[in-house]
């Protein structure tokens, strides 16, 4: 038997209880056929009726060995007609024993469906009616009674399965984190799980059979009560999240009305969650206070370069309202060239994670062009989401001062160069004059020496 047919037999045993003991207890022949016309199950009664053993019949395909050869085409057509729909029919045909003897039979033929109402096989109960009084054939067939027994057995198995499911449901409901209660049409408790008893306290132990408003009269008029009543009146799911002051707890409640007038309630203690949210709210307020006290404009962008956080200094710089810029890229209102420069830097920082510090021009609508210094850093959160954290500093005045200093420095250098050239000319003139004076002194000295020699020569002549 193929794996597919083995699984089919297991499914039939599970759904209908087709155990070996059960099918062999039947007095009439039993055959189970796949929708494709392959025999997967037969009992001993059918083997005795046809003379074939199980090894010869199991796995046999249309036409079956016990069909008379001259009727093969008729019986194939009959099977094809019956297997087109969900069927339950009784009819008379002629079968053939292995020894070749023909004999009349009544076949009770019906489809077998799974839990999804899909036909998975066909069952046939076969009764030899040779020598039977045909008047009795008009009475309900014993085979129909057998099929009724099968249906009863299926219902019994379904009941056993339902009980198992209920047991599993009980285990599941007692292990969920929510409190779970059911009330009937009189609003009396019919079930409460362990978590519900734990959340409600001692009162939860004795709730079954009691009316909810007699047990908890203090809730009447409470928003919980209003949501409860609205669920029943409108027959729609309602919810309530709020504080139960008598219990000093916060609950998240869901109300699911039923068609019978009852209601199911899920409730969860969210007190810790509320405390956490309060702390988060306080932390958020503290964070906002911190970033709004930073003097430089600060922003946070998502991975699409859209602003998700800006501080007061940012709004002041751009003369805008926070609500007007959140969700934008900061590039919508600037020139195309500036926009491309901004977004290019954003992509690079998001991709590499390398901090970027750059000076950029910024021309916001209806304002002058500014020069800004922007520092951008990538941040990756616990979920792997990427963000850009940036600060901006307006350096327009500083850049103007730098330009003026550069101009003054240039003018000073030109003045120094001019003065240096004048000094050099004067020095050259002085050096020339100096050389001239030195030349005159040398000539005077030489002249004095010559005069002195002449005087000596004159004195010598006088003495002679």
CSV table of C-alpha atoms in Angstrom, one decimal:
chain,number,residue,atom,x,y,z
A,1,UNK,CA,0.0,0.0,0.0
A,2,UNK,CA,1.3,3.4,-0.9
A,3,UNK,CA,2.1,6.0,1.7
A,4,UNK,CA,-0.8,8.1,0.6
A,5,UNK,CA,-3.3,5.2,1.1
A,6,UNK,CA,-1.7,4.3,4.4
A,7,UNK,CA,-2.3,7.9,5.6
A,8,UNK,CA,-5.9,7.7,4.3
A,9,UNK,CA,-6.5,4.4,6.2
A,10,UNK,CA,-5.1,6.1,9.4
A,11,UNK,CA,-7.4,9.1,8.8
A,12,UNK,CA,-10.4,6.8,8.4
A,13,UNK,CA,-9.6,5.0,11.5
A,14,UNK,CA,-9.2,8.3,13.4
A,15,UNK,CA,-12.4,9.9,12.0
A,16,UNK,CA,-14.7,6.8,11.9
A,17,UNK,CA,-13.1,4.2,14.0
A,18,UNK,CA,-12.5,1.8,11.1
A,19,UNK,CA,-10.4,-0.6,13.2
A,20,UNK,CA,-9.7,-4.2,12.1
A,21,UNK,CA,-12.0,-5.6,14.8
A,22,UNK,CA,-14.8,-3.3,13.8
A,23,UNK,CA,-14.8,-4.0,10.1
A,24,UNK,CA,-14.4,-7.7,10.6
A,25,UNK,CA,-17.4,-7.7,12.9
A,26,UNK,CA,-19.7,-6.7,10.0
A,27,UNK,CA,-21.7,-9.6,8.4
A,28,UNK,CA,-22.0,-7.9,5.1
A,29,UNK,CA,-19.1,-7.2,2.7
A,30,UNK,CA,-17.3,-3.9,3.2
A,31,UNK,CA,-15.2,-2.0,0.7
A,32,UNK,CA,-13.5,1.4,0.9
A,33,UNK,CA,-12.4,3.0,-2.3
A,34,UNK,CA,-10.3,6.1,-3.0
A,35,UNK,CA,-11.8,8.9,-5.2
A,36,UNK,CA,-9.5,7.6,-8.0
A,37,UNK,CA,-11.0,4.2,-7.8
A,38,UNK,CA,-8.4,2.2,-5.8
A,39,UNK,CA,-9.4,-0.3,-3.1
A,40,UNK,CA,-7.8,0.5,0.3
A,41,UNK,CA,-9.9,-1.6,2.7
A,42,UNK,CA,-12.0,-4.8,2.5
A,43,UNK,CA,-13.3,-7.2,5.2
A,44,UNK,CA,-13.4,-11.0,5.3
A,45,UNK,CA,-17.1,-11.0,4.5
A,46,UNK,CA,-16.4,-9.4,1.1
A,47,UNK,CA,-13.6,-12.0,0.5
A,48,UNK,CA,-16.0,-14.8,1.3
A,49,UNK,CA,-18.6,-13.3,-1.0
A,50,UNK,CA,-16.3,-12.9,-4.0
A,51,UNK,CA,-13.9,-15.7,-3.5
A,52,UNK,CA,-10.9,-13.4,-3.7
A,53,UNK,CA,-8.5,-12.9,-0.7
A,54,UNK,CA,-7.4,-9.5,0.6
A,55,UNK,CA,-4.0,-9.6,-1.2
A,56,UNK,CA,-5.9,-9.9,-4.5
A,57,UNK,CA,-8.3,-7.1,-3.8
A,58,UNK,CA,-6.2,-4.5,-1.8
A,59,UNK,CA,-4.8,-2.0,-4.2
A,60,UNK,CA,-6.9,-3.2,-7.1
A,61,UNK,CA,-8.0,-0.5,-9.6
A,62,UNK,CA,-11.1,-0.2,-11.7
A,63,UNK,CA,-12.4,-2.5,-13.0
A,64,UNK,CA,-12.5,-4.6,-9.9
A,65,UNK,CA,-11.9,-8.4,-10.2
A,66,UNK,CA,-15.4,-9.2,-9.0
A,67,UNK,CA,-17.0,-7.2,-11.8
A,68,UNK,CA,-18.3,-9.3,-14.8
A,69,UNK,CA,-16.2,-8.4,-17.8
A,70,UNK,CA,-19.2,-7.7,-20.0
A,71,UNK,CA,-20.3,-5.0,-17.4
A,72,UNK,CA,-17.0,-3.3,-16.9
A,73,UNK,CA,-17.9,-0.2,-19.0
A,74,UNK,CA,-21.3,0.2,-17.3
A,75,UNK,CA,-19.9,-0.1,-13.8
A,76,UNK,CA,-17.1,2.4,-14.6
A,77,UNK,CA,-19.7,4.9,-15.8
A,78,UNK,CA,-21.7,4.3,-12.6
A,79,UNK,CA,-18.7,4.8,-10.4
A,80,UNK,CA,-17.7,8.0,-12.3
A,81,UNK,CA,-21.3,9.3,-11.9
A,82,UNK,CA,-21.4,8.5,-8.2
A,83,UNK,CA,-18.0,10.0,-7.4
A,84,UNK,CA,-18.8,13.4,-8.8
A,85,UNK,CA,-20.6,14.5,-5.6
A,86,UNK,CA,-21.4,13.8,-2.0
A,87,UNK,CA,-23.5,10.6,-2.3
A,88,UNK,CA,-25.6,8.1,-0.3
A,89,UNK,CA,-27.3,5.6,-2.6
A,90,UNK,CA,-28.5,2.1,-2.7
A,91,UNK,CA,-28.7,0.1,-5.9
A,92,UNK,CA,-28.6,-3.5,-7.2
A,93,UNK,CA,-25.9,-4.9,-9.5
A,94,UNK,CA,-24.5,-8.3,-10.5
A,95,UNK,CA,-21.0,-9.4,-9.1
A,96,UNK,CA,-18.9,-12.3,-10.2
A,97,UNK,CA,-17.3,-14.9,-7.9
A,98,UNK,CA,-13.7,-15.9,-8.6
A,99,UNK,CA,-15.0,-19.2,-10.0
A,100,UNK,CA,-17.0,-17.2,-12.6
A,101,UNK,CA,-20.4,-17.6,-11.1
A,102,UNK,CA,-22.6,-14.4,-11.2
A,103,UNK,CA,-24.8,-13.4,-8.3
A,104,UNK,CA,-27.0,-10.4,-7.5
A,105,UNK,CA,-26.1,-8.0,-4.8
A,106,UNK,CA,-27.4,-4.8,-3.2
A,107,UNK,CA,-24.8,-2.1,-2.7
A,108,UNK,CA,-25.2,0.7,-0.2
A,109,UNK,CA,-22.7,3.3,-1.5
A,110,UNK,CA,-21.8,6.5,0.3
A,111,UNK,CA,-19.1,9.2,0.4
A,112,UNK,CA,-16.8,9.7,3.4
A,113,UNK,CA,-15.9,13.3,4.2
A,114,UNK,CA,-13.2,14.7,6.5
A,115,UNK,CA,-13.6,17.6,9.0
A,116,UNK,CA,-13.3,20.1,6.1
A,117,UNK,CA,-16.3,18.5,4.4
A,118,UNK,CA,-14.1,17.2,1.6
A,119,UNK,CA,-14.7,13.7,0.2
A,120,UNK,CA,-11.7,11.5,1.0
A,121,UNK,CA,-13.1,8.1,0.1
A,122,UNK,CA,-16.2,6.0,-0.7
A,123,UNK,CA,-17.6,3.2,1.3
A,124,UNK,CA,-19.7,0.3,0.1
A,125,UNK,CA,-21.7,-2.3,2.0
A,126,UNK,CA,-22.4,-5.3,-0.2
A,127,UNK,CA,-25.1,-7.9,0.5
A,128,UNK,CA,-25.8,-11.1,-1.5
A,129,UNK,CA,-29.5,-11.0,-2.4
A,130,UNK,CA,-29.5,-14.3,-4.3
A,131,UNK,CA,-32.7,-16.2,-3.2
A,132,UNK,CA,-33.9,-13.3,-1.1
A,133,UNK,CA,-37.5,-12.3,-1.1
A,134,UNK,CA,-37.4,-9.1,-3.2
A,135,UNK,CA,-40.4,-7.6,-1.3
A,136,UNK,CA,-38.1,-7.2,1.7
A,137,UNK,CA,-35.7,-5.2,-0.3
A,138,UNK,CA,-38.2,-2.3,-0.2
A,139,UNK,CA,-37.6,-2.1,3.6
A,140,UNK,CA,-34.8,-0.1,5.0
A,141,UNK,CA,-31.5,-2.0,4.4
A,142,UNK,CA,-29.5,-3.4,7.2
A,143,UNK,CA,-26.6,-1.7,5.5
A,144,UNK,CA,-28.2,1.7,6.1
A,145,UNK,CA,-28.4,0.7,9.8
A,146,UNK,CA,-24.7,-0.2,9.7
A,147,UNK,CA,-23.9,3.2,8.2
A,148,UNK,CA,-26.0,4.8,11.0
A,149,UNK,CA,-23.9,2.8,13.5
A,150,UNK,CA,-20.8,4.3,11.8
A,151,UNK,CA,-22.2,7.8,12.1
A,152,UNK,CA,-23.0,7.2,15.7
A,153,UNK,CA,-19.5,5.9,16.3
A,154,UNK,CA,-18.1,9.0,14.5
A,155,UNK,CA,-20.3,11.2,16.8
A,156,UNK,CA,-19.0,9.3,19.8
A,157,UNK,CA,-15.4,9.7,18.7
A,158,UNK,CA,-16.1,13.4,18.0
A,159,UNK,CA,-17.5,13.7,21.6
A,160,UNK,CA,-14.3,12.0,22.9
A,161,UNK,CA,-12.2,14.4,20.8
A,162,UNK,CA,-14.3,17.4,22.0
A,163,UNK,CA,-13.7,16.3,25.5
A,164,UNK,CA,-10.0,16.1,24.9
A,165,UNK,CA,-10.1,19.5,23.2
A,166,UNK,CA,-12.0,20.9,26.2
A,167,UNK,CA,-9.4,19.4,28.5
A,168,UNK,CA,-6.7,21.0,26.4
A,169,UNK,CA,-8.6,24.3,26.3
A,170,UNK,CA,-8.9,24.1,30.1
A,171,UNK,CA,-5.1,23.7,30.3
A,172,UNK,CA,-4.5,26.5,27.8
A,173,UNK,CA,-6.9,28.9,29.5
A,174,UNK,CA,-5.3,28.3,32.9
A,175,UNK,CA,-1.9,29.0,31.4
A,176,UNK,CA,-2.6,32.3,29.6
A,177,UNK,CA,-1.6,35.6,31.2
A,178,UNK,CA,-5.1,37.0,30.9
A,179,UNK,CA,-7.9,36.5,33.3
A,180,UNK,CA,-10.8,34.7,31.5
A,181,UNK,CA,-14.4,34.4,32.6
A,182,UNK,CA,-17.6,33.4,30.9
A,183,UNK,CA,-21.1,34.5,32.0
A,184,UNK,CA,-24.5,33.0,30.9
A,185,UNK,CA,-27.6,34.9,29.7
A,186,UNK,CA,-28.4,35.7,33.3
A,187,UNK,CA,-24.9,37.2,33.8
A,188,UNK,CA,-23.9,34.5,36.2
A,189,UNK,CA,-20.4,33.1,36.1
A,190,UNK,CA,-20.0,29.8,34.4
A,191,UNK,CA,-16.2,29.7,34.2
A,192,UNK,CA,-13.1,31.5,35.5
A,193,UNK,CA,-9.5,30.5,34.9
A,194,UNK,CA,-6.7,30.4,37.4
A,195,UNK,CA,-5.3,33.8,36.3
A,196,UNK,CA,-8.8,35.3,36.8
A,197,UNK,CA,-9.0,34.0,40.3
A,198,UNK,CA,-5.5,35.3,41.0
A,199,UNK,CA,-6.4,38.8,39.7
A,200,UNK,CA,-9.8,39.1,41.4
A,201,UNK,CA,-8.5,37.6,44.7
A,202,UNK,CA,-10.5,35.6,47.2
A,203,UNK,CA,-13.9,36.5,45.6
A,204,UNK,CA,-12.8,34.6,42.5
A,205,UNK,CA,-13.0,31.2,44.3
A,206,UNK,CA,-16.8,31.4,44.8
A,207,UNK,CA,-18.0,33.1,41.6
A,208,UNK,CA,-19.5,30.1,39.7
A,209,UNK,CA,-23.3,30.5,39.5
A,210,UNK,CA,-23.3,34.0,41.0
A,211,UNK,CA,-24.5,37.2,39.2
A,212,UNK,CA,-21.6,39.5,38.4
A,213,UNK,CA,-23.4,42.7,39.8
A,214,UNK,CA,-24.3,41.0,43.0
A,215,UNK,CA,-20.7,40.0,43.6
A,216,UNK,CA,-19.3,43.4,42.4
A,217,UNK,CA,-22.0,46.0,43.1
A,218,UNK,CA,-19.3,48.7,43.4
A,219,UNK,CA,-18.6,48.5,39.7
A,220,UNK,CA,-22.1,49.5,38.7
A,221,UNK,CA,-21.8,52.9,37.0
A,222,UNK,CA,-18.0,52.5,36.4
A,223,UNK,CA,-16.7,52.8,32.8
A,224,UNK,CA,-16.1,49.0,33.0
A,225,UNK,CA,-19.9,48.6,33.6
A,226,UNK,CA,-20.7,50.9,30.7
A,227,UNK,CA,-18.5,49.0,28.3
A,228,UNK,CA,-20.0,45.7,29.5
A,229,UNK,CA,-23.5,46.9,28.9
A,230,UNK,CA,-22.7,48.3,25.5
A,231,UNK,CA,-21.2,45.0,24.4
A,232,UNK,CA,-24.5,43.2,25.3
A,233,UNK,CA,-26.8,45.9,23.8
A,234,UNK,CA,-24.9,46.2,20.5
A,235,UNK,CA,-23.7,42.6,20.3
A,236,UNK,CA,-20.3,43.9,19.4
A,237,UNK,CA,-16.8,43.6,21.0
A,238,UNK,CA,-16.0,46.4,23.4
A,239,UNK,CA,-13.0,47.3,25.4
A,240,UNK,CA,-12.1,49.2,28.6
A,241,UNK,CA,-8.7,50.3,29.9
A,242,UNK,CA,-8.7,52.0,33.2
A,243,UNK,CA,-8.2,51.9,36.9
A,244,UNK,CA,-10.2,49.9,39.5
A,245,UNK,CA,-9.7,52.0,42.6
A,246,UNK,CA,-11.1,49.3,45.0
A,247,UNK,CA,-8.3,47.0,43.8
A,248,UNK,CA,-5.7,49.8,43.2
A,249,UNK,CA,-5.0,48.3,39.9
A,250,UNK,CA,-5.2,49.1,36.2
A,251,UNK,CA,-7.0,46.6,33.9
A,252,UNK,CA,-7.2,46.1,30.2
A,253,UNK,CA,-10.6,44.4,29.5
A,254,UNK,CA,-12.2,42.9,26.4
A,255,UNK,CA,-15.9,42.0,26.2
A,256,UNK,CA,-17.1,39.4,23.7
A,257,UNK,CA,-20.9,39.0,23.6
A,258,UNK,CA,-22.4,35.6,22.5
A,259,UNK,CA,-25.6,35.0,20.5
A,260,UNK,CA,-27.2,33.3,23.5
A,261,UNK,CA,-27.0,36.4,25.6
A,262,UNK,CA,-23.9,35.5,27.6
A,263,UNK,CA,-20.6,37.2,27.4
A,264,UNK,CA,-16.9,36.3,27.7
A,265,UNK,CA,-14.4,38.7,29.3
A,266,UNK,CA,-10.7,38.8,29.0
A,267,UNK,CA,-8.9,41.0,31.5
A,268,UNK,CA,-5.2,41.7,32.2
A,269,UNK,CA,-3.5,43.5,35.0
A,270,UNK,CA,-1.6,46.4,33.4
A,271,UNK,CA,-0.6,48.2,36.5
A,272,UNK,CA,3.1,47.7,35.9
A,273,UNK,CA,2.7,48.7,32.3
A,274,UNK,CA,1.0,51.9,33.4
A,275,UNK,CA,3.8,52.7,35.9
A,276,UNK,CA,6.3,52.0,33.1
A,277,UNK,CA,4.5,54.3,30.7
A,278,UNK,CA,4.3,57.0,33.4
A,279,UNK,CA,8.1,56.7,33.9
A,280,UNK,CA,8.6,56.7,30.1
A,281,UNK,CA,6.4,59.8,29.9
A,282,UNK,CA,8.4,61.5,32.6
A,283,UNK,CA,11.7,60.4,30.9
A,284,UNK,CA,10.4,61.8,27.6
A,285,UNK,CA,9.5,65.1,29.3
A,286,UNK,CA,13.0,65.1,30.8
A,287,UNK,CA,14.6,64.3,27.5
A,288,UNK,CA,12.6,67.1,25.8
A,289,UNK,CA,13.7,69.5,28.5
A,290,UNK,CA,17.3,68.5,28.0
A,291,UNK,CA,17.4,68.8,24.2
A,292,UNK,CA,15.4,72.1,24.4
A,293,UNK,CA,18.0,73.6,26.7
A,294,UNK,CA,20.8,72.9,24.2
A,295,UNK,CA,21.8,76.1,22.6
A,296,UNK,CA,22.6,74.7,19.2
A,297,UNK,CA,19.8,73.4,16.9
A,298,UNK,CA,19.5,69.6,17.3
A,299,UNK,CA,17.7,67.1,15.1
A,300,UNK,CA,17.1,63.4,14.7
A,301,UNK,CA,16.3,61.9,11.3
A,302,UNK,CA,15.1,58.4,10.3
A,303,UNK,CA,16.7,56.3,7.6
A,304,UNK,CA,14.7,58.2,5.0
A,305,UNK,CA,16.2,61.5,6.2
A,306,UNK,CA,12.9,62.6,7.6
A,307,UNK,CA,12.9,64.6,10.8
A,308,UNK,CA,11.5,62.9,13.9
A,309,UNK,CA,12.9,65.1,16.6
A,310,UNK,CA,13.9,68.8,16.6
A,311,UNK,CA,14.6,71.1,19.6
A,312,UNK,CA,13.5,74.7,20.2
A,313,UNK,CA,16.8,76.1,18.9
A,314,UNK,CA,16.2,74.3,15.6
A,315,UNK,CA,12.7,75.9,15.3
A,316,UNK,CA,14.1,79.3,16.1
A,317,UNK,CA,16.9,79.0,13.5
A,318,UNK,CA,14.4,78.1,10.8
A,319,UNK,CA,11.7,80.4,12.1
A,320,UNK,CA,9.2,77.5,12.0
A,321,UNK,CA,6.8,75.4,14.1
A,322,UNK,CA,7.9,71.9,15.2
A,323,UNK,CA,4.7,70.4,13.8
A,324,UNK,CA,5.5,71.8,10.4
A,325,UNK,CA,8.9,70.1,10.0
A,326,UNK,CA,8.4,66.7,11.6
A,327,UNK,CA,8.2,64.2,8.8
A,328,UNK,CA,10.1,66.4,6.4
A,329,UNK,CA,13.7,66.0,5.2
A,330,UNK,CA,14.8,69.6,5.9
A,331,UNK,CA,15.6,69.8,2.2
A,332,UNK,CA,12.1,70.7,0.8
A,333,UNK,CA,12.5,74.4,1.2
A,334,UNK,CA,16.1,74.9,0.1
A,335,UNK,CA,17.8,75.1,-3.4
A,336,UNK,CA,18.2,71.9,-5.4
A,337,UNK,CA,22.0,72.1,-5.1
A,338,UNK,CA,21.8,72.4,-1.3
A,339,UNK,CA,19.2,69.6,-1.2
A,340,UNK,CA,21.4,67.2,-3.0
A,341,UNK,CA,24.3,68.0,-0.8
A,342,UNK,CA,22.3,67.5,2.4
A,343,UNK,CA,20.8,64.1,1.3
A,344,UNK,CA,24.2,62.9,0.0
A,345,UNK,CA,25.8,63.4,3.4
A,346,UNK,CA,22.8,61.7,5.1
A,347,UNK,CA,23.1,58.6,2.9
A,348,UNK,CA,26.9,58.4,3.5
A,349,UNK,CA,26.5,58.7,7.3
A,350,UNK,CA,23.7,56.0,7.3
A,351,UNK,CA,25.8,53.7,5.2
A,352,UNK,CA,29.2,54.0,6.8
A,353,UNK,CA,28.5,55.1,10.3
A,354,UNK,CA,31.4,57.6,10.1
A,355,UNK,CA,30.7,60.9,11.7
A,356,UNK,CA,30.5,63.8,9.2
A,357,UNK,CA,31.3,67.5,10.0
A,358,UNK,CA,30.8,69.8,7.1
A,359,UNK,CA,30.2,73.5,6.3
A,360,UNK,CA,27.2,74.1,4.1
A,361,UNK,CA,25.2,77.0,2.8
A,362,UNK,CA,21.5,77.1,3.6
A,363,UNK,CA,19.0,79.2,1.8
A,364,UNK,CA,15.6,78.9,3.4
A,365,UNK,CA,12.6,80.4,1.6
A,366,UNK,CA,12.1,84.1,2.3
A,367,UNK,CA,15.5,84.4,4.1
A,368,UNK,CA,19.1,85.2,3.3
A,369,UNK,CA,21.7,82.5,2.6
A,370,UNK,CA,23.4,81.3,5.8
A,371,UNK,CA,26.6,79.3,6.4
A,372,UNK,CA,26.1,76.5,8.8
A,373,UNK,CA,28.4,73.9,10.3
A,374,UNK,CA,26.6,70.5,10.6
A,375,UNK,CA,27.8,67.5,12.6
A,376,UNK,CA,26.0,64.2,11.8
A,377,UNK,CA,26.4,60.9,13.6
A,378,UNK,CA,24.6,57.5,13.0
A,379,UNK,CA,22.7,55.8,15.8
A,380,UNK,CA,21.5,52.2,15.5
A,381,UNK,CA,18.8,51.1,18.0
A,382,UNK,CA,18.2,47.6,19.5
A,383,UNK,CA,16.0,46.7,16.6
A,384,UNK,CA,18.6,47.5,14.0
A,385,UNK,CA,16.9,50.7,12.8
A,386,UNK,CA,19.3,53.5,11.8
A,387,UNK,CA,19.0,57.2,12.7
A,388,UNK,CA,21.0,60.4,12.1
A,389,UNK,CA,21.6,62.6,15.1
A,390,UNK,CA,22.8,66.0,14.1
A,391,UNK,CA,23.6,69.4,15.5
A,392,UNK,CA,23.8,72.7,13.5
A,393,UNK,CA,25.7,75.8,14.3
A,394,UNK,CA,25.1,79.1,12.4
A,395,UNK,CA,28.6,80.3,11.5
A,396,UNK,CA,27.5,83.1,9.1
A,397,UNK,CA,29.0,85.9,11.2
A,398,UNK,CA,32.1,83.9,11.8
A,399,UNK,CA,32.5,83.4,8.1
A,400,UNK,CA,32.0,87.1,7.5
A,401,UNK,CA,34.6,87.9,10.1
A,402,UNK,CA,37.0,85.4,8.5
A,403,UNK,CA,36.5,87.0,5.1
A,404,UNK,CA,37.1,90.4,6.5
A,405,UNK,CA,40.2,89.2,8.3
A,406,UNK,CA,41.4,87.7,5.1
A,407,UNK,CA,40.8,91.0,3.3
A,408,UNK,CA,42.6,93.0,6.0
A,409,UNK,CA,45.5,90.5,6.0
A,410,UNK,CA,45.8,90.8,2.3
A,411,UNK,CA,45.7,94.6,2.5
A,412,UNK,CA,48.3,94.5,5.3
A,413,UNK,CA,50.5,92.3,3.3
A,414,UNK,CA,50.3,94.7,0.3
A,415,UNK,CA,51.1,97.6,2.6
A,416,UNK,CA,54.0,95.8,4.2
A,417,UNK,CA,55.3,94.9,0.7
A,418,UNK,CA,55.0,98.5,-0.4
A,419,UNK,CA,56.7,99.8,2.7
A,420,UNK,CA,59.5,97.2,2.4
A,421,UNK,CA,60.1,98.3,-1.2
A,422,UNK,CA,60.4,101.9,-0.1
A,423,UNK,CA,62.8,101.0,2.7
A,424,UNK,CA,64.9,99.0,0.3
A,425,UNK,CA,65.2,102.0,-2.0
A,426,UNK,CA,66.2,104.3,0.8
A,427,UNK,CA,68.7,101.7,2.0
A,428,UNK,CA,70.2,101.6,-1.5
A,429,UNK,CA,70.5,105.3,-1.6
A,430,UNK,CA,72.1,105.5,1.8
A,431,UNK,CA,74.5,102.8,0.8
A,432,UNK,CA,75.4,104.8,-2.3
A,433,UNK,CA,75.8,108.0,-0.3
A,434,UNK,CA,77.8,106.1,2.3
A,435,UNK,CA,80.1,104.8,-0.4
A,436,UNK,CA,80.4,108.4,-1.7
A,437,UNK,CA,81.3,109.7,1.7
A,438,UNK,CA,83.8,107.0,2.3
A,439,UNK,CA,85.4,107.8,-1.1
A,440,UNK,CA,85.8,111.4,-0.2
A,441,UNK,CA,87.4,110.6,3.1
A,442,UNK,CA,89.9,108.4,1.5
A,443,UNK,CA,90.8,111.1,-1.0
A,444,UNK,CA,91.1,113.8,1.8
A,445,UNK,CA,93.4,111.4,3.7
A,446,UNK,CA,95.5,110.8,0.6
A,447,UNK,CA,95.6,114.6,0.0
A,448,UNK,CA,96.7,115.3,3.6
A,449,UNK,CA,99.4,112.7,3.3
A,450,UNK,CA,100.7,114.3,0.1
A,451,UNK,CA,100.6,117.8,1.7
A,452,UNK,CA,102.6,116.4,4.6
A,453,UNK,CA,105.2,115.0,2.3
A,454,UNK,CA,105.5,118.3,0.4
A,455,UNK,CA,106.0,120.2,3.7
A,456,UNK,CA,108.7,117.8,4.7
A,457,UNK,CA,110.4,118.3,1.3
A,458,UNK,CA,110.1,122.1,1.6
A,459,UNK,CA,111.6,122.0,5.1
A,460,UNK,CA,114.5,119.9,3.9
A,461,UNK,CA,115.3,122.4,1.1
A,462,UNK,CA,115.2,125.4,3.5
A,463,UNK,CA,117.8,123.8,5.8
A,464,UNK,CA,120.2,123.4,3.0
